[in-house]
């Protein structure tokens, strides 16, 4: 199904009319703070942003130059709305609420990145310790967030060994294995005093807030006491618990003397991407960090504040203090002043700076009142150094991302050019590969994949239903597909490939070249990939007549050919399975008297599958207006057919 391109005249006219409407609305924008909602042609909100001055910010999308990501966003915009607010603070909170309401696709990473795992002590008569990603106001105690689920699960396993809280969601009738392992007090059978739970919850809270060293010292004391009393089994248990703490909890290298819980944010931007780094400090000790990478479409600092707002939205698990970097202009001024930052734990005398002045002071004040925690943009001292550390780590993570991308792209481009050199052609930048799929000639299909600069270009993939070939004739199938593909390429002026790859040996190459050269007059190099007895890529054949091109199995060019062959085979087989499944369903129902195309579609829509129809009762068919007689005939035919298949 090589679908021809659609006419562009209607979309172009719609776009032109939409731009006229947008230009009229731009002239009416107020010079006030607020939020704006960008919409696509279907009226769906695709991006929500905030602005200090709506007139300037919204107009900037439709004038000047933008990076590729923002261009992609602007190309989809067909309309916009705006909401005026009385301050930047209101705009910040409103933006958060609008993103939660509309889930715009270009804001989605800012919204979803806050779904981190937490440890929770439930608020129940017999409390449990669990890992959760949903933080709700249910009087439970939440701790975290953890950088990944593994870290949270490992910490929970450790605490399960130390504190025997209930493990079962519902109390069983008798004690379970956890009781015999010493990891549950078995409230299902034995009474447990509330004071015992209070003691354990207090210790778990102290542990998770960074006090695990105190717990470790207490266990050390108990182990030594047990050893003195010659209770070596109990001493061994304490020793194992100490070892588990050391293995699970990371060694702390950064500390502050005030023993406060705080989250430290830093961010960096480059090439249309933003990286936000969060450092988690509990009881003055750095215990975790989290990195978020996502494309951004607005002003960098504005989108960073949006991230922070979304991160803490409806989140009761808050630290006592949040540290944020200052806006770029203020940060630059701070560096120009040559402010000295002391070592951690040795704060300057003025290490508690003011919230800031003007708009940024308003934002900090609003976050403070909204979160009900201390929010600081430190100007100097140890806290400024912590924020700088977070920003530096964000910058390193972003640079690492681009280095990996560049290295991957460089390898792919080099592999494609190396393949061209080995074959003896100028370039292999665009490669089109073909594969056929059928079962003894039934439901024959073919597929084409495209690799550009050594990478799959999925929007260029094509599927073909074979029209003229009867039976399992791979050569004629290849002729038909090559003819259809490149007749269309010539007719529509589409780009020609630098190299065509066919899945097969000399026969497939000859069939493709015959159509290209003698029927279409095209001079495009064709190579074939022959397989060994284990169906693995074994030989590269090129030319007329085809000759083997030696390729070491460990070279990048060979890996590229393997990826191409695997991808086109996967694409062809998937298409063939889809077609065969539809064909089997259609033929099974069409063979039943009284079931035509309309009823077949109705049955499949209602029941969902042939299996569900087979398992239905006669009464179930009344929902699709089929009487008892026809329903019995359908069930008899389908279940009789299945019986024949199984016999």
Coordinates of C-alpha atoms in Angstrom, one line a residue:
X1 CA 0.0 0.0 0.0
X2 CA 2.3 2.7 -1.3
X3 CA -0.1 5.5 -0.4
X4 CA 0.2 8.6 -2.7
X5 CA 0.7 12.0 -1.3
X6 CA -2.4 14.1 -0.4
X7 CA -3.2 17.5 -1.9
X8 CA -1.6 20.3 0.1
X9 CA -4.0 23.0 -1.1
X10 CA -6.7 22.6 1.6
X11 CA -4.2 22.5 4.6
X12 CA -2.4 25.5 3.1
X13 CA -5.6 27.5 2.8
X14 CA -6.5 26.6 6.4
X15 CA -3.1 27.6 7.6
X16 CA -3.3 30.9 5.8
X17 CA -6.7 31.7 7.3
X18 CA -5.5 30.7 10.8
X19 CA -2.5 33.0 10.5
X20 CA -4.8 35.9 9.5
X21 CA -6.8 35.3 12.6
X22 CA -3.7 35.0 14.7
X23 CA -2.4 38.4 13.4
X24 CA -5.6 40.1 14.3
X25 CA -5.5 38.7 17.8
X26 CA -1.8 39.6 18.3
X27 CA -2.7 43.3 17.8
X28 CA -5.1 43.1 20.8
X29 CA -2.8 41.5 23.3
X30 CA -2.4 43.4 26.6
X31 CA 0.9 44.5 28.2
X32 CA 0.1 42.5 31.3
X33 CA 1.2 39.3 33.0
X34 CA -0.7 36.1 32.3
X35 CA -0.8 32.7 30.7
X36 CA -1.3 31.7 27.0
X37 CA -2.7 28.5 25.5
X38 CA -1.5 27.5 22.0
X39 CA -3.9 25.3 20.0
X40 CA -3.6 23.1 16.9
X41 CA -6.0 22.8 14.0
X42 CA -8.3 20.6 16.0
X43 CA -8.7 23.2 18.8
X44 CA -6.6 21.0 21.2
X45 CA -4.2 22.8 23.6
X46 CA -0.7 21.8 22.7
X47 CA 1.3 24.2 24.8
X48 CA 0.8 26.4 27.9
X49 CA 3.1 29.2 28.9
X50 CA 3.3 32.1 31.2
X51 CA 4.6 35.7 30.5
X52 CA 5.5 38.8 32.4
X53 CA 4.2 40.7 29.4
X54 CA 1.7 38.7 27.3
X55 CA 2.0 41.1 24.3
X56 CA 5.8 40.6 23.9
X57 CA 6.0 36.9 24.7
X58 CA 3.2 35.6 22.5
X59 CA 4.3 37.8 19.6
X60 CA 7.8 36.4 19.8
X61 CA 6.5 33.0 18.6
X62 CA 5.4 34.5 15.2
X63 CA 8.5 36.7 14.5
X64 CA 12.2 36.2 14.4
X65 CA 14.1 32.9 14.2
X66 CA 13.7 29.8 16.4
X67 CA 15.5 26.5 17.0
X68 CA 14.2 23.4 15.3
X69 CA 12.0 22.3 18.3
X70 CA 10.3 25.6 18.6
X71 CA 9.7 25.8 14.9
X72 CA 8.0 22.4 15.1
X73 CA 5.7 23.7 17.8
X74 CA 4.9 27.0 15.9
X75 CA 4.1 25.0 12.7
X76 CA 1.3 23.3 14.6
X77 CA -0.3 26.5 16.1
X78 CA -3.6 27.5 14.5
X79 CA -5.0 29.6 17.4
X80 CA -4.3 30.9 20.9
X81 CA -6.0 32.1 24.0
X82 CA -4.7 34.0 27.0
X83 CA -5.7 34.7 30.6
X84 CA -4.6 37.9 32.3
X85 CA -3.4 37.7 35.9
X86 CA -2.7 40.4 38.4
X87 CA 1.0 39.3 39.0
X88 CA 3.7 37.0 37.8
X89 CA 3.0 34.9 40.9
X90 CA -0.5 34.2 39.8
X91 CA 0.7 33.4 36.3
X92 CA 3.1 30.8 37.7
X93 CA 0.4 29.0 39.7
X94 CA -2.2 29.3 36.9
X95 CA 0.3 27.8 34.4
X96 CA 0.7 24.8 36.8
X97 CA -3.0 24.2 37.0
X98 CA -3.6 24.6 33.2
X99 CA -0.9 22.0 32.4
X100 CA -2.5 19.6 34.8
X101 CA -5.9 20.2 33.2
X102 CA -5.0 20.1 29.5
X103 CA -1.9 17.8 29.5
X104 CA -0.4 19.6 26.5
X105 CA 2.0 17.5 24.5
X106 CA 4.8 20.1 24.5
X107 CA 4.6 20.4 28.3
X108 CA 4.2 16.7 29.1
X109 CA 7.8 16.1 30.3
X110 CA 7.5 19.0 32.8
X111 CA 4.4 17.3 34.1
X112 CA 5.4 13.7 34.2
X113 CA 9.0 14.0 35.4
X114 CA 7.8 14.4 39.0
X115 CA 6.5 10.8 39.3
X116 CA 9.3 9.6 41.5
X117 CA 9.1 6.7 44.0
X118 CA 8.6 7.4 47.7
X119 CA 8.6 5.3 50.8
X120 CA 5.4 5.5 52.8
X121 CA 4.3 4.5 56.3
X122 CA 0.6 4.1 56.1
X123 CA -1.8 5.7 58.6
X124 CA -3.6 2.5 59.9
X125 CA -4.1 0.8 63.2
X126 CA -1.4 -1.7 62.1
X127 CA 0.8 0.4 59.8
X128 CA 2.8 -0.9 56.8
X129 CA 5.9 0.3 54.9
X130 CA 5.4 0.5 51.1
X131 CA 6.9 2.0 47.9
X132 CA 4.6 4.3 46.1
X133 CA 4.6 6.8 43.2
X134 CA 1.4 8.5 44.3
X135 CA 1.6 11.1 47.0
X136 CA -1.8 11.9 48.5
X137 CA -3.0 13.7 51.6
X138 CA -4.0 10.5 53.6
X139 CA -2.1 11.2 56.9
X140 CA 0.6 8.7 55.8
X141 CA 4.3 9.6 56.3
X142 CA 6.2 10.0 53.0
X143 CA 9.9 9.9 52.5
X144 CA 11.9 10.7 49.4
X145 CA 11.8 11.0 46.5
X146 CA 14.3 8.3 45.5
X147 CA 16.2 8.6 42.2
X148 CA 14.8 5.2 41.0
X149 CA 12.6 2.4 42.1
X150 CA 15.5 0.1 42.8
X151 CA 16.9 2.5 45.4
X152 CA 13.5 2.7 47.1
X153 CA 13.0 -1.1 47.1
X154 CA 16.5 -1.8 48.5
X155 CA 15.9 0.7 51.3
X156 CA 12.5 -0.9 52.1
X157 CA 14.1 -4.4 52.2
X158 CA 16.6 -3.2 54.7
X159 CA 13.9 -1.6 56.9
X160 CA 11.8 -4.7 56.7
X161 CA 14.7 -6.6 58.3
X162 CA 15.1 -4.0 61.0
X163 CA 11.5 -3.2 61.9
X164 CA 8.8 -5.9 61.8
X165 CA 5.8 -3.9 60.6
X166 CA 2.8 -5.6 59.0
X167 CA 3.5 -6.8 55.4
X168 CA 0.0 -8.1 54.3
X169 CA -2.5 -5.6 52.7
X170 CA -5.3 -7.4 54.5
X171 CA -4.8 -9.3 57.8
X172 CA -4.7 -13.1 57.2
X173 CA -6.3 -15.7 59.4
X174 CA -3.0 -17.0 60.7
X175 CA 0.6 -16.1 60.9
X176 CA 2.6 -16.1 57.7
X177 CA 6.3 -16.6 56.8
X178 CA 7.2 -13.1 57.6
X179 CA 6.4 -13.8 61.3
X180 CA 8.7 -16.8 61.3
X181 CA 11.5 -14.7 59.6
X182 CA 11.1 -12.1 62.4
X183 CA 9.9 -9.4 59.9
X184 CA 6.3 -9.1 61.2
X185 CA 4.7 -8.9 64.7
X186 CA 1.7 -10.9 63.5
X187 CA -1.1 -8.6 64.5
X188 CA -3.4 -11.1 62.9
X189 CA -2.9 -13.4 65.9
X190 CA -1.2 -11.5 68.6
X191 CA -2.0 -8.1 70.2
X192 CA 0.5 -5.3 69.5
X193 CA 0.6 -2.2 71.7
X194 CA 0.3 1.2 69.9
X195 CA 3.4 2.3 71.7
X196 CA 5.4 -0.4 70.0
X197 CA 4.3 0.9 66.6
X198 CA 5.0 4.5 67.7
X199 CA 8.6 3.5 68.6
X200 CA 9.2 1.7 65.3
X201 CA 7.7 4.6 63.3
X202 CA 9.9 7.1 65.1
X203 CA 13.0 5.1 64.4
X204 CA 12.1 4.6 60.8
X205 CA 11.5 8.3 60.4
X206 CA 14.8 9.1 62.0
X207 CA 16.5 6.5 59.7
X208 CA 15.0 7.8 56.5
X209 CA 15.7 11.5 57.5
X210 CA 19.4 10.8 57.4
X211 CA 19.9 9.3 60.9
X212 CA 20.9 5.8 59.8
X213 CA 24.3 6.3 61.4
X214 CA 22.6 6.6 64.8
X215 CA 20.7 3.4 64.2
X216 CA 24.0 1.7 63.1
X217 CA 25.7 2.8 66.3
X218 CA 22.8 1.4 68.4
X219 CA 23.0 -1.9 66.6
X220 CA 26.7 -2.0 67.2
X221 CA 26.1 -1.5 70.9
X222 CA 23.5 -4.3 70.9
X223 CA 25.8 -6.6 69.0
X224 CA 28.7 -6.1 71.5
X225 CA 26.3 -6.6 74.4
X226 CA 25.0 -9.9 72.9
X227 CA 28.5 -11.1 72.3
X228 CA 29.4 -10.4 75.9
X229 CA 26.4 -12.4 77.0
X230 CA 27.6 -15.2 74.7
X231 CA 24.3 -14.9 72.6
X232 CA 26.3 -15.3 69.4
X233 CA 23.2 -16.0 67.1
X234 CA 21.7 -12.7 68.2
X235 CA 25.0 -10.9 67.8
X236 CA 25.3 -12.4 64.2
X237 CA 21.8 -11.0 63.4
X238 CA 22.9 -7.5 64.6
X239 CA 26.1 -7.8 62.5
X240 CA 24.1 -8.7 59.4
X241 CA 21.8 -5.7 59.9
X242 CA 24.8 -3.4 60.2
X243 CA 26.3 -4.9 57.0
X244 CA 22.9 -4.3 55.3
X245 CA 22.9 -0.7 56.3
X246 CA 26.4 -0.2 55.0
X247 CA 25.6 -1.9 51.7
X248 CA 22.3 0.0 51.1
X249 CA 23.0 3.6 52.3
X250 CA 25.5 5.5 50.3
X251 CA 28.4 7.1 52.1
X252 CA 27.8 10.8 52.6
X253 CA 30.5 13.1 51.2
X254 CA 28.7 16.4 51.4
X255 CA 27.3 17.7 54.8
X256 CA 26.2 20.9 56.4
X257 CA 26.3 21.6 60.1
X258 CA 22.6 22.7 60.4
X259 CA 21.2 19.2 59.8
X260 CA 18.3 20.5 57.7
X261 CA 16.3 18.8 55.0
X262 CA 16.6 20.7 51.8
X263 CA 16.2 20.2 48.0
X264 CA 18.7 22.0 45.8
X265 CA 17.9 22.7 42.2
X266 CA 20.2 23.6 39.3
X267 CA 19.6 23.7 35.6
X268 CA 21.4 24.1 32.3
X269 CA 20.2 24.6 28.7
X270 CA 21.7 23.9 25.2
X271 CA 20.5 23.1 21.7
X272 CA 16.8 23.4 22.7
X273 CA 17.2 21.0 25.7
X274 CA 17.1 21.6 29.4
X275 CA 18.6 19.5 32.2
X276 CA 17.4 19.9 35.7
X277 CA 19.4 18.4 38.5
X278 CA 17.9 18.0 42.0
X279 CA 20.2 17.2 45.0
X280 CA 18.4 15.8 48.0
X281 CA 19.9 16.8 51.4
X282 CA 18.4 15.2 54.5
X283 CA 19.5 16.2 58.0
X284 CA 22.4 18.1 56.4
X285 CA 23.7 15.1 54.4
X286 CA 23.6 14.7 50.6
X287 CA 21.8 11.4 50.1
X288 CA 20.3 11.3 46.6
X289 CA 20.1 13.2 43.3
X290 CA 17.8 13.1 40.3
X291 CA 18.4 14.2 36.7
X292 CA 15.6 15.3 34.3
X293 CA 16.3 16.0 30.6
X294 CA 13.6 17.4 28.3
X295 CA 13.1 19.8 25.3
X296 CA 11.9 23.2 26.3
X297 CA 9.9 25.7 24.2
X298 CA 9.7 28.9 26.2
X299 CA 12.2 31.2 28.0
X300 CA 14.7 29.0 29.9
X301 CA 14.3 30.4 33.4
X302 CA 10.5 30.5 33.0
X303 CA 10.4 26.9 32.0
X304 CA 12.7 26.0 34.8
X305 CA 10.3 27.6 37.3
X306 CA 7.5 25.7 35.6
X307 CA 9.3 22.5 36.3
X308 CA 9.8 23.3 40.0
X309 CA 6.1 24.3 40.3
X310 CA 5.0 21.1 38.6
X311 CA 7.4 19.0 40.7
X312 CA 5.9 20.1 44.0
X313 CA 2.3 20.2 42.8
X314 CA 0.1 18.3 45.3
X315 CA 3.2 16.9 47.0
X316 CA 3.1 16.8 50.8
X317 CA 6.5 15.2 51.1
X318 CA 8.4 18.5 51.3
X319 CA 11.8 19.4 52.7
X320 CA 12.2 22.3 55.2
X321 CA 14.1 24.4 52.6
X322 CA 14.3 24.7 48.8
X323 CA 17.3 26.3 47.1
X324 CA 16.9 27.7 43.6
X325 CA 19.4 29.4 41.2
X326 CA 18.9 33.0 40.6
X327 CA 17.8 34.2 37.1
X328 CA 20.7 34.6 34.6
X329 CA 21.0 38.3 34.9
X330 CA 21.2 38.2 38.7
X331 CA 23.6 35.2 38.6
X332 CA 25.9 37.2 36.2
X333 CA 25.8 40.2 38.6
X334 CA 26.8 37.9 41.5
X335 CA 29.8 36.6 39.6
X336 CA 30.9 40.1 38.7
X337 CA 30.9 41.0 42.4
X338 CA 33.5 38.4 43.0
X339 CA 31.6 36.9 45.9
X340 CA 33.6 34.2 47.8
X341 CA 31.9 30.9 48.8
X342 CA 33.2 29.1 51.8
X343 CA 33.5 25.3 52.1
X344 CA 30.4 23.3 53.0
X345 CA 29.4 23.6 56.6
X346 CA 31.2 26.9 57.0
X347 CA 28.6 29.4 56.0
X348 CA 29.3 33.1 55.5
X349 CA 27.9 35.4 58.0
X350 CA 25.3 36.5 55.5
X351 CA 24.4 33.0 54.2
X352 CA 20.7 33.6 54.6
X353 CA 20.1 36.1 51.8
X354 CA 17.0 38.1 51.2
X355 CA 14.3 36.6 48.9
X356 CA 15.2 39.1 46.2
X357 CA 13.7 42.2 44.8
X358 CA 11.1 42.9 42.1
X359 CA 9.6 40.1 40.1
X360 CA 11.9 37.4 41.2
X361 CA 11.3 38.3 44.8
X362 CA 7.6 38.0 44.1
X363 CA 8.1 34.5 42.7
X364 CA 10.2 33.3 45.6
X365 CA 7.6 34.8 48.1
X366 CA 4.8 33.1 46.2
X367 CA 6.5 29.7 46.2
X368 CA 7.2 30.1 49.9
X369 CA 3.5 30.8 50.7
X370 CA 2.3 28.1 48.4
X371 CA 4.7 25.4 49.5
X372 CA 4.8 26.6 53.1
X373 CA 8.6 26.0 53.2
X374 CA 11.6 28.3 53.0
X375 CA 12.5 29.1 49.4
X376 CA 15.9 30.8 48.8
X377 CA 17.9 32.1 45.9
X378 CA 21.3 32.2 47.7
X379 CA 23.7 34.9 46.7
X380 CA 26.8 33.7 48.5
X381 CA 28.3 31.2 50.9
X382 CA 27.8 27.4 51.2
X383 CA 24.2 27.4 49.9
X384 CA 25.3 29.3 46.7
X385 CA 28.0 26.7 46.3
X386 CA 25.4 23.9 46.6
X387 CA 23.3 25.5 43.9
X388 CA 26.4 25.9 41.7
X389 CA 27.1 22.2 42.2
X390 CA 23.6 21.3 41.0
X391 CA 24.0 23.6 38.0
X392 CA 27.4 22.2 37.2
X393 CA 26.1 18.6 37.3
X394 CA 23.2 19.6 35.1
X395 CA 25.6 21.1 32.6
X396 CA 27.8 17.9 32.6
X397 CA 24.7 15.6 32.2
X398 CA 23.6 17.7 29.2
X399 CA 27.0 17.7 27.6
X400 CA 27.2 13.9 28.1
X401 CA 23.8 13.5 26.3
X402 CA 25.1 15.5 23.3
X403 CA 28.4 13.6 23.2
X404 CA 26.6 10.3 23.1
X405 CA 24.3 11.5 20.3
X406 CA 27.2 12.9 18.3
X407 CA 29.2 9.7 18.8
X408 CA 26.2 7.6 17.7
X409 CA 25.6 9.8 14.7
X410 CA 29.3 9.8 13.8
X411 CA 29.4 6.0 13.9
X412 CA 26.3 5.7 11.8
X413 CA 27.5 8.2 9.1
X414 CA 30.9 6.5 9.1
X415 CA 29.4 3.1 8.7
X416 CA 27.3 4.2 5.7
X417 CA 30.2 5.9 4.0
X418 CA 32.4 2.9 4.7
X419 CA 29.9 0.7 3.1
X420 CA 29.9 2.9 0.0
X421 CA 33.7 2.8 -0.2
X422 CA 33.7 -1.0 0.0
X423 CA 31.1 -1.3 -2.7
X424 CA 32.8 1.3 -4.8
X425 CA 30.0 3.9 -5.0
X426 CA 30.3 7.7 -4.2
X427 CA 27.8 7.6 -1.3
X428 CA 25.3 5.4 0.7
X429 CA 23.6 8.2 2.5
X430 CA 20.1 7.0 1.6
X431 CA 19.6 3.2 1.5
X432 CA 16.3 1.5 0.5
X433 CA 15.9 -2.1 1.5
X434 CA 13.2 -4.7 0.4
X435 CA 11.9 -8.0 1.8
X436 CA 9.1 -10.3 0.8
X437 CA 6.9 -12.4 3.1
X438 CA 4.4 -15.2 2.4
X439 CA 3.5 -18.7 3.6
X440 CA 3.5 -21.0 0.6
X441 CA 2.3 -18.1 -1.6
X442 CA -0.6 -17.2 0.7
X443 CA -1.2 -13.5 1.5
X444 CA 2.0 -12.3 -0.2
X445 CA 3.3 -8.9 0.9
X446 CA 6.5 -6.9 0.6
X447 CA 8.0 -4.1 2.6
X448 CA 10.5 -1.4 2.2
X449 CA 12.5 0.4 4.9
X450 CA 14.8 3.4 4.5
X451 CA 18.0 4.1 6.3
X452 CA 19.4 7.7 6.1
X453 CA 23.0 8.3 7.3
X454 CA 22.9 4.8 8.8
X455 CA 19.7 5.3 10.8
X456 CA 16.2 4.1 10.2
X457 CA 13.9 6.7 8.7
X458 CA 10.5 5.3 9.7
X459 CA 8.3 7.9 8.1
X460 CA 9.7 6.7 4.8
X461 CA 8.8 3.0 5.3
X462 CA 6.3 1.5 2.8
X463 CA 4.1 -1.7 2.7
X464 CA 3.0 -3.4 -0.5
X465 CA 0.2 -5.9 -1.1
X466 CA 1.3 -8.1 -4.0
X467 CA -1.2 -7.9 -6.9
X468 CA 0.1 -9.8 -9.9
X469 CA 2.1 -12.8 -8.5
X470 CA 0.3 -16.1 -7.8
X471 CA 2.1 -18.7 -5.7
X472 CA 5.5 -18.5 -3.9
X473 CA 7.6 -16.7 -6.6
X474 CA 10.1 -14.5 -4.8
X475 CA 11.8 -13.2 -8.0
X476 CA 8.5 -12.1 -9.6
X477 CA 7.4 -10.5 -6.3
X478 CA 10.7 -8.6 -6.3
X479 CA 10.1 -7.4 -9.9
X480 CA 6.6 -6.2 -9.1
X481 CA 7.6 -4.2 -5.9
X482 CA 10.7 -2.6 -7.5
X483 CA 8.6 -1.6 -10.5
X484 CA 5.8 -0.1 -8.4
X485 CA 8.2 1.7 -6.1
X486 CA 10.4 3.4 -8.7
X487 CA 7.7 4.1 -11.2
X488 CA 6.2 6.2 -8.4
X489 CA 9.6 7.8 -7.6
X490 CA 10.0 8.9 -11.2
X491 CA 6.4 10.1 -11.5
X492 CA 6.4 12.2 -8.4
X493 CA 10.0 13.3 -8.5
X494 CA 10.9 11.7 -5.1
X495 CA 14.5 11.3 -4.1
X496 CA 16.4 8.3 -5.6
X497 CA 18.4 6.1 -3.2
X498 CA 22.1 5.8 -3.3
X499 CA 21.9 2.1 -2.8
X500 CA 19.1 -0.6 -3.0
X501 CA 19.4 -3.6 -0.7
X502 CA 17.4 -6.8 -1.5
X503 CA 17.0 -9.7 0.9
X504 CA 18.4 -12.5 -1.1
X505 CA 21.1 -13.6 -3.4
X506 CA 21.9 -13.5 -7.2
X507 CA 18.3 -14.2 -8.3
X508 CA 16.8 -11.3 -6.4
X509 CA 19.6 -8.9 -7.5
X510 CA 19.1 -9.9 -11.1
X511 CA 15.3 -9.4 -10.9
X512 CA 15.7 -5.9 -9.4
X513 CA 18.4 -4.8 -11.9
X514 CA 16.3 -6.1 -14.8
X515 CA 13.4 -3.8 -13.9
X516 CA 15.6 -0.8 -13.0
X517 CA 17.8 -0.9 -16.0
X518 CA 15.7 -2.3 -18.8
X519 CA 12.2 -1.1 -17.9
X520 CA 12.9 2.2 -16.1
X521 CA 16.3 3.2 -17.3
X522 CA 17.7 3.8 -13.8
X523 CA 21.3 3.3 -12.8
X524 CA 21.1 2.6 -9.1
X525 CA 23.5 0.2 -7.4
X526 CA 21.8 -3.0 -6.0
X527 CA 23.3 -5.3 -3.4
X528 CA 21.9 -8.5 -2.0
X529 CA 22.3 -10.0 1.5
X530 CA 22.6 -13.8 1.4
X531 CA 22.0 -15.8 4.6
X532 CA 23.7 -18.9 6.0
X533 CA 22.0 -22.1 7.1
X534 CA 21.1 -20.4 10.4
X535 CA 19.3 -17.6 8.6
X536 CA 22.0 -15.1 9.6
X537 CA 23.6 -12.4 7.3
X538 CA 26.5 -14.1 5.7
X539 CA 27.4 -12.5 2.3
X540 CA 27.2 -9.1 0.6
X541 CA 26.8 -9.5 -3.1
X542 CA 27.1 -6.6 -5.5
X543 CA 27.2 -6.0 -9.3
X544 CA 26.0 -7.5 -12.5
X545 CA 26.9 -10.4 -12.4
X546 CA 26.9 -10.3 -8.6
X547 CA 30.2 -10.7 -6.9
X548 CA 30.9 -11.2 -3.2
X549 CA 32.3 -8.2 -1.3
X550 CA 34.4 -9.4 1.7
X551 CA 33.3 -7.8 4.9
X552 CA 34.8 -8.7 8.4
X553 CA 32.0 -9.7 10.8
X554 CA 33.2 -7.3 13.4
X555 CA 33.2 -4.2 11.3
X556 CA 30.7 -1.3 11.5
X557 CA 29.7 -1.8 7.9
X558 CA 28.7 -5.4 8.6
X559 CA 26.7 -4.4 11.7
X560 CA 24.9 -1.7 9.6
X561 CA 23.8 -4.4 7.0
X562 CA 22.6 -6.7 9.8
X563 CA 20.5 -3.9 11.2
X564 CA 19.0 -3.2 7.8
X565 CA 18.2 -6.8 7.1
X566 CA 16.7 -7.4 10.5
X567 CA 14.6 -4.2 10.3
X568 CA 13.2 -4.9 6.9
X569 CA 12.4 -8.5 7.8
X570 CA 10.7 -7.4 11.0
X571 CA 8.6 -4.9 9.1
X572 CA 7.6 -7.3 6.4
X573 CA 6.7 -10.2 8.8
X574 CA 4.6 -7.8 11.0
X575 CA 2.7 -6.6 8.0
X576 CA 2.2 -10.2 6.7
X577 CA 0.8 -11.3 10.1
X578 CA -1.6 -8.4 10.3
X579 CA -2.9 -9.2 6.8
X580 CA -3.1 -13.0 7.4
X581 CA -5.0 -12.5 10.7
X582 CA -7.6 -10.2 9.0
X583 CA -7.9 -12.7 6.1
X584 CA -8.5 -15.6 8.4
X585 CA -11.2 -13.8 10.4
X586 CA -12.9 -12.6 7.3
X587 CA -12.9 -15.9 5.5
X588 CA -14.2 -17.8 8.6
X589 CA -17.2 -15.5 9.0
X590 CA -17.9 -14.9 5.3
X591 CA -18.3 -18.7 4.8
X592 CA -21.4 -18.7 7.1
X593 CA -24.8 -18.2 5.2
X594 CA -26.5 -15.1 6.4
X595 CA -23.4 -13.3 7.4
X596 CA -22.3 -10.6 4.9
X597 CA -19.7 -7.9 5.1
X598 CA -21.9 -5.6 7.2
X599 CA -22.8 -8.2 9.8
X600 CA -19.1 -9.4 9.9
X601 CA -17.9 -5.9 10.7
X602 CA -20.7 -5.5 13.3
X603 CA -19.8 -8.8 15.0
X604 CA -16.1 -8.0 15.2
X605 CA -16.8 -4.5 16.4
X606 CA -19.1 -5.8 19.2
X607 CA -17.1 -8.9 20.3
X608 CA -13.6 -7.7 19.5
X609 CA -12.2 -11.0 18.1
X610 CA -13.1 -14.4 16.5
X611 CA -12.2 -16.1 19.8
X612 CA -14.8 -14.0 21.7
X613 CA -17.5 -14.8 19.1
X614 CA -16.8 -18.5 19.5
X615 CA -17.1 -18.3 23.3
X616 CA -20.3 -16.2 23.2
X617 CA -23.8 -17.6 24.1
X618 CA -26.8 -17.4 21.8
X619 CA -28.3 -14.7 24.0
X620 CA -25.1 -12.5 23.5
X621 CA -26.0 -12.1 19.8
X622 CA -29.2 -10.2 20.6
X623 CA -27.1 -7.1 21.2
X624 CA -26.2 -7.0 17.5
X625 CA -29.8 -7.8 16.3
X626 CA -29.0 -11.4 15.4
X627 CA -31.7 -14.0 16.2
X628 CA -31.4 -17.3 17.9
X629 CA -31.4 -19.3 14.6
X630 CA -28.6 -17.4 12.9
X631 CA -26.6 -17.2 16.2
X632 CA -26.8 -21.0 16.6
X633 CA -25.6 -21.3 12.9
X634 CA -22.6 -19.0 13.6
X635 CA -21.6 -20.8 16.7
X636 CA -21.9 -24.2 15.1
X637 CA -19.9 -23.1 12.1
X638 CA -17.1 -21.5 14.1
X639 CA -16.8 -24.2 16.8
X640 CA -17.1 -26.9 14.2
X641 CA -14.2 -25.4 12.2
X642 CA -12.1 -25.3 15.4
X643 CA -12.9 -28.9 16.0
X644 CA -11.7 -29.8 12.6
X645 CA -8.4 -27.9 13.1
X646 CA -7.8 -29.7 16.4
X647 CA -8.6 -33.2 15.0

